[in-house]
RNA sequence: CGGAGCGUAGCUCAGCCUGGCUAGAGCACUUGCUUUGGGAGCAAGACGUCGCAGGUUCAAAUCCUGUCGCUCCGACCA
């Protein structure tokens, strides 16, 4: 490709509406342009990167035995009603109407479509397993589009759906996709780590997310440096001892255990923190935090240890519904007769009480008395509170022991680029994707679904591979792998003649090469090639050519002077690495 | 949806608080000359409904009201 023939509008200055580095570089390097919030045009260079990522995804999906299809982006609402997701997913839908005023949905995902297909086409265990995938634009009415391609109204996703005759077979399909994902991200030059993930309201049993560590990521991952454990914080657990008092303190606690809850005045104390201070001196881990939620419009109490945080994703799992919110101050007061800061669950029987596992066995604890300005001490959780359900509800924090090996957990932010899900029979039952097994018995297919955010992956690569000068593309996804930079482009000049010769030779060997034949000063050409981040630059200038040499530079590496006739060989060698 | 901020040239921004000449700078763009190994210099030029609508005023980019859009923080996810 000749530079003057393609379109690469690089920007010297940082666009004001791009906050994170990868978004800035996407714009500055001339890869994308914004149409409006959450909607972007891929320019020629950006499209090349996208296509390369798609090719890697296709190759690995095909290798794993998945079959490519292309489903409609426009979907009838009926199949969503049938699957039962029409209501729960309504917030993400973009809807359209045809001339007859019938409603249509711009597909945010395709479980319903593929399951409908399979329901019609597959009827025997002999036709299973199957895995269908597509690479297609998805539409989601995001609450807040953000960070360029990271969270857009419209984005390109690879989505795959597996159908199996048994649970074990489904597990094997899942593993195949998991392995394929590891390869895909590796080939894209990304350091992505698979982490255990929450299944949320999807109700699946088993799920992993593929995370690219980055400060700008929207997710948080808890992991252990030994590599024994990694999980989304929504899902993460740790090996913290329960509220059972340590042996050394057992004696004093036993006496407290014998005594009954005792009310004491705590005027003006409204926080866990305030109660830890004099004259009360109650450590946070000896306090019970009482949270009030409205779950499907019913008041529910949630108890956590004072120093712990509620994890709403785990709450969703425990409640079996995502339809909840924190109660307002008025709702709390009318339910419990006290304001936040003085709440407790002792002798509360009117409302369902959920307690975090960490409170099990807790004695001598302090909690609100449901009377403004008073708390209760000497509370034994199991004796004094009627807990309807014990559950794992805590948000894990850094430093807690790894559940696998006991080493301290670390927490860091990450970008979710892929998600694999074991779905079970939820959709196949609802949409009647049934088959006859060997015994002639009708059964629903066991499903899995597997997504990769292709456009997001592109941005994640940039987020991970850049320096102060610009992008540093991995060879596998670079828009062009080699940029030839002659410093004089006048026709007939030895520099451009050599440049054209090298260009032709590299082209004939199938190298993605671009020739910077612009009439620009050297500084401009160097800056642009570094901003865009071509992995290899071949510089051709008068000084070195006088010695019969050209200059090869790996992006981010050192300059290698080399005889002109050896340049092509050297480039090919570098590309192999 | 709640909170914060911003809309002035293609881009980055000044001017607004305290209303007043023909609305500015840098970069980019056009032409010419010079320059030519790290985002060149000089000269000339082109580019604006100051987001939009309404109001206050002799006078509005500037003050007021409304509206639209964008960015950031929270709930959503690939």
XYZ file of C-alpha atoms (C1' of nucleotides) in Angstrom:
655
model
C 0.000 0.000 0.000
C 1.187 3.476 -0.846
C 0.674 5.927 1.963
C -0.612 8.588 -0.398
C -3.167 6.176 -1.762
C -4.752 5.187 1.518
C -6.325 7.453 4.107
C -4.548 7.919 7.430
C -5.656 11.120 9.135
C -3.271 11.229 12.095
C -3.739 13.831 14.784
C -0.929 15.727 16.413
C -3.053 16.781 19.342
C -5.170 14.706 21.674
C -8.900 14.977 20.969
C -10.695 16.508 23.935
C -13.401 13.869 24.211
C -11.047 10.894 24.580
C -10.066 10.150 28.126
C -8.161 6.896 28.152
C -4.953 6.260 26.251
C -6.272 3.549 23.927
C -9.198 5.719 22.866
C -6.888 8.665 22.258
C -4.548 6.540 20.165
C -7.389 5.033 18.132
C -8.290 8.569 17.117
C -4.790 9.996 16.837
C -3.456 7.129 14.737
C -6.344 7.558 12.304
C -7.952 4.178 13.003
C -11.462 5.315 13.852
C -13.641 8.418 13.900
C -16.674 9.136 16.007
C -20.030 9.632 14.364
C -21.705 10.316 17.685
C -21.503 8.964 21.219
C -20.981 5.193 21.112
C -20.919 4.974 17.300
C -17.686 4.877 15.331
C -16.507 4.574 11.749
C -13.553 2.291 11.147
C -11.119 3.990 8.795
C -8.977 1.897 6.420
C -6.218 1.242 8.962
C -8.597 0.435 11.795
C -10.528 -1.900 9.549
C -7.343 -3.781 8.663
C -6.679 -4.409 12.350
C -10.256 -5.501 12.892
C -10.056 -7.943 9.980
C -6.845 -9.445 11.320
C -8.403 -10.037 14.717
C -11.469 -11.548 13.057
C -9.253 -13.850 11.026
C -7.517 -15.120 14.154
C -10.888 -15.661 15.809
C -12.217 -17.537 12.752
C -9.170 -19.747 12.461
C -9.330 -20.761 16.094
C -13.072 -21.247 16.143
C -12.892 -23.400 13.049
C -9.986 -25.334 14.525
C -12.143 -26.000 17.581
C -14.835 -27.427 15.354
C -17.316 -24.559 15.453
C -19.296 -23.735 12.296
C -19.657 -20.209 11.052
C -23.129 -18.903 10.293
C -24.604 -15.445 9.972
C -27.845 -14.673 11.759
C -30.156 -11.715 11.236
C -29.417 -8.628 13.296
C -33.136 -7.841 13.293
C -35.153 -10.144 15.502
C -38.842 -10.673 16.191
C -39.828 -9.947 19.815
C -41.817 -13.199 19.954
C -38.760 -15.380 20.446
C -37.724 -13.193 23.354
C -41.129 -13.554 24.898
C -40.848 -17.277 24.459
C -37.461 -17.462 26.179
C -38.790 -15.292 28.972
C -36.187 -12.598 28.474
C -38.382 -9.995 26.808
C -38.985 -8.243 30.109
C -35.635 -8.755 31.780
C -33.614 -7.658 28.765
C -35.881 -4.820 27.661
C -33.501 -2.153 28.883
C -30.791 -3.128 26.413
C -33.027 -3.343 23.353
C -32.930 -0.994 20.464
C -36.305 -1.348 18.870
C -37.567 -0.570 15.415
C -40.962 -0.655 13.749
C -41.818 -1.639 10.234
C -44.440 0.062 8.057
C -47.155 -2.086 9.570
C -46.048 -0.747 12.975
C -44.869 -4.163 14.062
C -42.055 -4.081 16.592
C -38.598 -5.499 15.891
C -35.523 -5.846 18.028
C -31.986 -5.058 16.938
C -30.180 -8.085 18.278
C -28.173 -7.536 21.461
C -27.264 -11.258 21.453
C -28.487 -14.377 19.668
C -29.398 -17.205 22.040
C -33.019 -17.018 20.952
C -32.246 -17.029 17.234
C -29.792 -19.909 17.279
C -31.930 -21.974 19.603
C -34.893 -21.465 17.301
C -32.777 -22.681 14.420
C -31.609 -25.728 16.309
C -35.149 -26.462 17.478
C -36.224 -26.680 13.857
C -33.235 -28.487 12.431
C -31.963 -30.879 15.054
C -33.974 -33.770 16.352
C -31.554 -36.584 17.135
C -28.586 -37.104 19.417
C -26.831 -38.246 16.244
C -26.789 -34.617 15.095
C -25.028 -33.469 18.237
C -22.733 -31.974 19.363
C -22.936 -28.765 17.366
C -21.341 -25.408 17.835
C -22.411 -22.470 15.666
C -20.738 -19.105 15.688
C -20.905 -15.794 13.903
C -19.046 -12.516 13.810
C -21.602 -9.805 13.708
C -22.626 -6.378 14.878
C -24.594 -6.314 18.114
C -26.781 -3.487 19.321
C -27.207 -2.590 22.952
C -28.810 0.478 24.415
C -26.024 0.940 26.923
C -26.765 3.029 29.941
C -23.608 4.892 29.265
C -21.428 4.371 26.199
C -17.854 4.923 27.238
C -14.199 4.918 26.322
C -14.550 4.710 22.561
C -14.950 1.116 21.431
C -14.892 -0.239 24.986
C -18.575 0.234 25.545
C -20.459 1.280 22.451
C -24.080 1.267 21.332
C -23.023 -0.954 18.470
C -20.077 -3.335 18.507
C -18.735 -6.372 16.742
C -18.923 -9.600 18.633
C -18.028 -13.177 17.922
C -20.745 -15.232 19.536
C -20.798 -19.008 19.578
C -23.425 -21.420 20.862
C -22.857 -25.070 21.611
C -25.504 -27.785 21.792
C -24.803 -31.115 23.419
C -26.658 -34.283 24.265
C -25.382 -34.555 27.809
C -23.880 -32.586 30.616
C -20.500 -34.255 30.207
C -20.479 -33.526 26.493
C -21.426 -29.932 27.211
C -18.535 -29.713 29.614
C -16.197 -30.890 26.851
C -17.605 -28.277 24.458
C -17.050 -25.641 27.098
C -13.458 -26.721 27.577
C -12.841 -26.595 23.827
C -14.001 -23.001 23.701
C -11.985 -22.119 26.780
C -8.855 -23.508 25.118
C -9.648 -21.737 21.863
C -10.000 -18.454 23.729
C -6.621 -18.867 25.363
C -5.101 -19.314 21.903
C -7.028 -16.439 20.343
C -5.901 -13.855 22.859
C -2.377 -15.187 22.846
C -2.236 -14.840 19.077
C -3.569 -11.291 19.331
C -0.566 -10.481 21.500
C -2.736 -9.953 24.543
C -1.947 -11.006 28.054
C -5.455 -12.153 28.892
C -6.212 -14.201 31.962
C -9.161 -16.513 32.386
C -10.986 -15.871 35.642
C -13.945 -17.489 37.318
C -16.971 -15.348 36.692
C -20.369 -14.707 38.086
C -23.263 -16.072 36.079
C -25.696 -13.457 37.316
C -29.337 -13.784 36.399
C -28.361 -15.844 33.348
C -28.610 -18.687 35.792
C -25.779 -20.693 34.269
C -23.626 -22.879 36.422
C -20.227 -22.263 35.121
C -18.523 -19.298 33.611
C -15.131 -17.800 32.892
C -14.247 -14.344 31.737
C -11.088 -13.515 29.823
C -9.568 -10.436 31.332
C -6.885 -8.077 30.103
C -5.277 -6.380 33.077
C -5.492 -2.606 32.659
C -6.003 0.300 35.010
C -8.780 1.593 32.779
C -10.682 -1.685 32.881
C -14.246 -1.687 34.127
C -13.998 -4.952 36.026
C -12.005 -5.993 39.056
C -10.228 -9.297 39.348
C -9.032 -11.020 42.493
C -6.103 -13.294 41.826
C -3.278 -15.122 43.466
C 0.255 -14.670 42.190
C 0.941 -18.385 42.309
C -1.691 -18.694 39.592
C -3.856 -21.011 41.660
C -6.857 -18.766 41.643
C -8.334 -15.880 39.690
C -11.901 -14.646 39.799
C -13.975 -11.610 39.074
C -14.472 -9.875 42.439
C -18.193 -10.401 41.916
C -17.517 -14.082 42.220
C -14.321 -14.225 44.256
C -14.114 -15.976 47.593
C -11.297 -16.226 50.108
C -10.259 -18.488 52.924
C -10.993 -16.046 55.738
C -11.763 -17.593 59.085
C -15.389 -17.210 60.065
C -16.506 -15.038 62.929
C -15.582 -17.824 65.311
C -13.343 -16.032 67.810
C -9.656 -16.952 67.759
C -8.604 -19.504 70.392
C -6.719 -16.965 72.488
C -9.890 -15.002 73.044
C -12.157 -17.936 73.606
C -12.305 -17.614 77.380
C -13.404 -14.022 77.556
C -15.919 -14.656 74.810
C -17.512 -17.549 76.568
C -18.549 -15.325 79.411
C -19.951 -12.857 76.941
C -21.712 -15.660 75.208
C -23.553 -16.391 78.404
C -24.801 -12.865 78.780
C -27.792 -11.564 76.908
C -27.875 -8.625 74.494
C -27.631 -5.394 76.369
C -28.787 -2.045 75.088
C -26.484 0.926 75.493
C -26.703 4.557 74.466
C -24.691 5.671 71.447
C -25.843 9.209 70.755
C -24.737 10.525 67.388
C -23.050 7.270 66.351
C -24.187 6.568 62.806
C -21.337 4.628 61.277
C -19.343 1.475 61.875
C -16.285 3.659 62.032
C -17.684 5.919 64.775
C -18.381 2.907 66.967
C -14.760 1.768 66.702
C -13.645 4.956 68.447
C -13.599 5.870 72.148
C -15.505 5.540 74.361
C -17.075 2.534 72.601
C -13.961 0.945 71.087
C -15.825 -1.806 69.255
C -13.621 -3.156 66.458
C -15.372 -3.231 63.093
C -15.064 -7.013 62.889
C -17.065 -7.255 66.114
C -19.930 -5.279 64.623
C -22.873 -6.427 62.545
C -23.744 -4.210 59.610
C -27.462 -4.226 58.833
C -28.428 -3.380 55.264
C -32.017 -2.932 54.202
C -33.022 -3.857 50.661
C -36.247 -3.836 48.779
C -36.426 -7.174 46.996
C -39.319 -7.442 44.565
C -40.867 -4.682 46.682
C -40.503 -6.612 49.947
C -38.224 -5.433 52.761
C -35.263 -7.728 53.386
C -32.421 -7.379 55.890
C -28.884 -8.283 54.949
C -26.273 -8.735 57.630
C -22.556 -8.338 57.057
C -19.639 -8.125 59.390
C -18.851 -4.475 60.114
C -15.623 -4.450 58.132
C -17.098 -6.245 55.122
C -18.816 -5.001 51.985
C -21.866 -6.487 50.344
C -21.317 -7.904 46.872
C -24.517 -7.264 44.930
C -23.671 -9.868 42.304
C -23.574 -12.523 44.989
C -26.783 -11.138 46.421
C -28.387 -11.591 43.009
C -27.338 -15.220 43.045
C -28.605 -15.749 46.569
C -31.939 -14.040 45.992
C -32.420 -15.607 42.589
C -33.444 -12.244 41.208
C -31.807 -9.033 40.174
C -34.917 -7.090 40.990
C -33.756 -5.329 44.144
C -32.425 -2.037 45.386
C -31.305 -0.457 48.599
C -34.292 0.820 50.579
C -34.678 4.548 51.058
C -34.364 6.174 54.453
C -38.140 6.609 54.689
C -38.790 2.984 53.787
C -36.273 1.878 56.396
C -37.769 4.016 59.121
C -41.298 2.860 58.485
C -40.136 -0.768 58.476
C -37.830 -0.794 61.486
C -38.652 2.352 63.424
C -35.100 3.609 63.316
C -32.839 5.393 60.879
C -29.709 4.039 59.190
C -26.941 4.010 61.759
C -29.005 2.378 64.456
C -30.328 -0.635 62.578
C -30.179 -4.226 63.695
C -31.862 -7.577 63.181
C -32.089 -8.796 66.765
C -35.612 -10.109 67.380
C -36.728 -9.024 63.948
C -39.230 -11.587 62.658
C -41.323 -9.504 60.286
C -38.713 -9.504 57.540
C -36.526 -12.094 55.895
C -32.965 -11.897 57.168
C -29.979 -12.946 55.058
C -26.643 -13.241 56.797
C -23.165 -13.513 55.383
C -21.380 -16.770 56.188
C -18.681 -14.790 57.964
C -21.131 -14.031 60.750
C -21.791 -17.676 61.500
C -20.839 -18.425 65.072
C -20.343 -14.734 65.805
C -20.671 -13.920 69.504
C -20.248 -10.864 71.651
C -21.067 -8.711 68.671
C -22.494 -5.227 68.540
C -25.292 -4.020 66.318
C -27.936 -1.331 66.102
C -30.924 -1.571 68.455
C -33.546 -0.339 65.982
C -33.886 2.673 68.194
C -32.139 5.874 67.163
C -29.118 6.505 69.389
C -28.871 2.986 70.810
C -26.920 -0.173 70.048
C -26.929 -3.694 71.418
C -23.831 -5.488 72.676
C -23.315 -9.151 73.557
C -25.193 -10.279 70.493
C -24.743 -13.905 69.453
C -25.798 -14.070 65.859
C -27.257 -17.545 65.813
C -28.893 -17.251 69.231
C -30.323 -13.738 68.938
C -31.148 -13.355 65.284
C -33.465 -15.517 63.233
C -31.528 -15.854 60.042
C -33.624 -17.117 57.136
C -30.651 -17.886 54.928
C -26.896 -17.961 55.302
C -24.997 -17.087 52.188
C -21.692 -16.016 50.770
C -22.329 -12.301 50.260
C -19.006 -10.616 50.908
C -16.897 -8.623 48.555
C -13.399 -10.052 48.789
C -10.666 -7.528 49.524
C -6.977 -7.502 48.688
C -4.741 -9.357 51.103
C -7.237 -12.013 52.091
C -5.947 -15.562 51.769
C -6.355 -17.316 48.429
C -9.003 -20.055 48.683
C -6.669 -22.425 46.830
C -3.293 -21.844 48.428
C -3.693 -19.329 51.250
C -1.345 -16.729 49.772
C -2.660 -13.164 49.931
C -5.018 -12.279 47.094
C -4.360 -9.275 44.908
C -6.983 -7.194 43.198
C -6.569 -5.327 39.973
C -8.667 -3.768 37.298
C -9.142 -5.471 33.955
C -10.955 -5.288 30.629
C -13.301 -8.140 29.876
C -12.664 -9.263 26.303
C -14.337 -12.648 26.342
C -16.824 -14.668 28.307
C -17.608 -18.366 28.194
C -20.825 -19.611 29.728
C -22.313 -22.963 30.451
C -26.008 -22.326 30.036
C -27.634 -25.661 30.661
C -31.107 -26.222 29.246
C -32.725 -22.886 30.004
C -33.078 -21.757 26.393
C -33.444 -25.167 24.821
C -36.381 -25.909 27.127
C -38.066 -22.568 26.600
C -37.618 -22.642 22.829
C -38.079 -26.388 22.519
C -34.695 -27.326 21.149
C -35.345 -30.977 21.910
C -33.810 -34.137 20.553
C -34.341 -37.860 20.969
C -31.596 -39.633 22.870
C -30.382 -43.181 22.314
C -33.240 -44.522 24.387
C -35.747 -42.621 22.282
C -36.438 -40.188 25.078
C -37.003 -36.527 24.325
C -34.503 -34.172 25.975
C -33.492 -30.539 25.754
C -30.043 -29.872 24.335
C -27.465 -28.708 26.849
C -26.167 -25.331 25.756
C -23.137 -23.141 26.179
C -22.542 -19.647 24.860
C -19.257 -17.952 24.177
C -18.622 -14.308 23.363
C -15.645 -12.258 22.301
C -15.854 -8.509 21.944
C -13.907 -8.108 18.737
C -13.904 -4.329 18.616
C -13.182 -4.162 22.301
C -10.301 -6.595 21.866
C -8.800 -4.220 19.335
C -8.850 -1.409 21.847
C -7.597 -3.662 24.630
C -4.531 -4.468 22.536
C -3.799 -0.766 22.228
C -4.387 -0.223 25.928
C -1.819 -2.904 26.665
C 0.645 -2.218 23.840
C 1.672 1.422 23.759
C 4.249 3.889 24.962
C 4.635 7.653 24.992
C 5.105 7.739 21.214
C 2.061 5.720 20.274
C 0.836 2.216 19.627
C 3.165 -0.810 19.529
C 1.182 -3.299 17.450
C 1.880 -6.984 17.876
C 2.872 -8.295 14.431
C -0.214 -10.513 14.310
C -2.728 -7.672 14.293
C -0.751 -4.691 12.981
C -2.490 -2.780 10.174
C 0.757 -3.126 8.221
C 3.713 -5.005 9.570
C 6.368 -3.050 7.723
C 6.615 0.647 6.891
C 9.229 1.728 4.395
C 10.319 5.309 4.979
C 12.398 6.932 2.247
C 13.495 10.406 3.276
C 13.384 11.720 -0.258
C 10.586 10.852 -2.640
C 11.538 12.860 -5.677
C 11.091 10.697 -8.792
C 14.364 9.155 -9.838
C 16.031 9.844 -6.511
C 18.077 6.824 -5.347
C 16.220 6.775 -2.003
C 12.755 6.365 -3.503
C 14.076 3.976 -6.153
C 15.475 1.685 -3.480
C 12.330 2.082 -1.403
C 10.168 1.002 -4.326
C 12.415 -1.969 -4.991
C 12.243 -3.164 -1.375
C 8.501 -2.527 -1.382
C 7.977 -4.740 -4.422
C 10.150 -7.500 -3.013
C 8.333 -7.546 0.314
C 4.956 -7.426 -1.447
C 5.904 -10.410 -3.574
C 6.711 -12.318 -0.405
C 3.279 -11.604 0.991
C 4.331 -9.030 3.544
C 1.818 -6.374 4.610
C 3.959 -3.427 3.716
C 3.210 0.260 3.382
C 5.462 2.721 1.585
C 5.485 6.207 3.049
C 5.773 8.085 -0.221
C 4.502 11.337 1.206
C 6.411 14.520 0.514
C 6.940 15.159 4.190
C 9.904 15.999 6.356
C 11.629 13.094 8.085
C 10.383 14.092 11.526
C 6.766 13.926 10.403
C 7.247 10.485 8.874
C 9.018 9.086 11.921
C 6.467 10.467 14.340
C 3.555 9.105 12.319
C 5.041 5.637 11.952
C 5.634 5.490 15.693
C 2.210 6.878 16.527
C 0.526 4.274 14.340
C 2.945 1.674 15.622
C 4.052 -0.378 12.622
C 6.127 -3.221 14.087
C 9.028 -2.707 11.658
C 10.245 0.434 9.970
C 12.758 0.412 7.158
C 14.336 3.852 7.012
C 16.148 4.879 3.837
C 18.216 8.040 4.152
C 21.124 9.628 2.325
C 23.684 9.198 5.095
C 23.284 5.488 5.549
C 22.707 4.777 1.866
C 26.074 6.388 1.188
C 27.445 3.371 3.066
C 25.104 1.093 1.118
C 22.928 0.644 4.173
C 19.325 1.066 5.248
C 18.041 1.257 8.813
C 15.674 -1.287 10.250
C 13.920 -0.402 13.455
C 11.640 -2.593 15.503
C 8.954 -0.366 17.058
C 10.159 0.309 20.568
C 13.515 -1.357 19.814
C 16.915 -0.231 18.619
C 18.040 0.808 15.165
C 19.760 -1.884 13.115
C 21.903 -0.648 10.194
C 22.022 -3.268 7.480
C 23.248 -3.588 3.884
C 20.462 -2.721 1.476
C 20.602 -6.090 -0.236
C 20.171 -7.892 3.089
C 17.218 -5.774 4.199
C 14.449 -8.003 2.878
C 15.965 -11.067 4.492
C 16.319 -9.261 7.798
C 12.731 -8.037 7.719
C 11.440 -11.543 7.007
C 13.532 -12.853 9.868
C 12.138 -10.256 12.272
C 8.578 -10.990 11.181
C 9.037 -14.641 12.055
C 9.858 -13.908 15.665
C -31.677 7.999 35.666
C -28.717 10.710 39.681
C -24.079 13.787 40.315
C -19.994 16.881 37.895
C -18.075 19.463 33.681
C -17.907 21.193 28.618
C -20.138 23.141 23.688
C -16.245 29.531 20.129
C -12.414 27.770 12.804
C -10.962 20.825 10.665
C -8.079 20.020 15.816
C -6.332 22.089 20.777
C -7.955 26.198 23.290
C -8.295 31.856 24.900
C -12.198 35.522 25.276
C -17.529 34.977 29.189
C -16.878 36.366 35.797
C -17.177 42.626 35.108
C -22.147 42.927 28.023
C -19.529 47.585 23.914
C -15.116 48.462 17.896
C -14.289 44.112 12.356
C -14.436 37.367 17.602
C -8.746 35.688 18.638
C -4.101 32.329 19.073
C -1.401 27.771 17.945
C -1.692 23.524 14.852
C -3.883 21.819 10.231
C -5.439 23.704 5.076
C -4.267 26.831 0.037
C -0.304 29.630 -2.865
C 4.801 31.208 -3.320
C 9.915 31.266 -1.756
C 13.434 29.033 1.448
C 14.418 24.487 4.152
C 15.192 18.877 4.072
C 17.572 12.681 9.402
C 12.855 13.645 14.502
C 5.907 16.899 14.123
C 10.426 23.441 9.541
C 10.841 29.190 8.478
C 8.971 33.601 6.080
C 5.058 35.908 3.307
C 0.204 35.990 1.511
C -4.607 33.600 1.883
C -9.094 30.699 2.908
C -11.952 28.900 6.991
C -17.039 31.012 12.304
C -25.280 30.885 12.012
C -19.790 31.617 19.109
C -24.526 24.089 19.765
C -29.923 25.522 19.059
C -34.379 28.410 20.558
C -36.362 32.187 23.274
C -35.736 36.329 26.706
C -33.273 40.861 29.089
C -30.718 45.193 26.848
C -29.505 50.922 22.905
C -26.044 46.637 22.464
C -25.270 39.433 23.948
C -19.965 34.580 22.539
C -20.566 37.192 27.367
C -26.464 37.874 31.557
C -31.368 34.785 32.204
C -34.673 30.549 30.738
C -35.384 26.346 27.979
C -33.474 22.696 24.795
C -30.002 19.495 22.245
C -25.254 17.251 22.152
C -20.583 15.573 24.216
C -17.222 13.950 28.296
C -16.452 12.141 33.261
C -18.270 9.474 38.180
C -22.206 5.494 39.810
C -26.060 1.070 38.446
C -25.364 -2.408 32.816
C -21.988 -5.673 29.853
C -18.386 -8.236 24.964
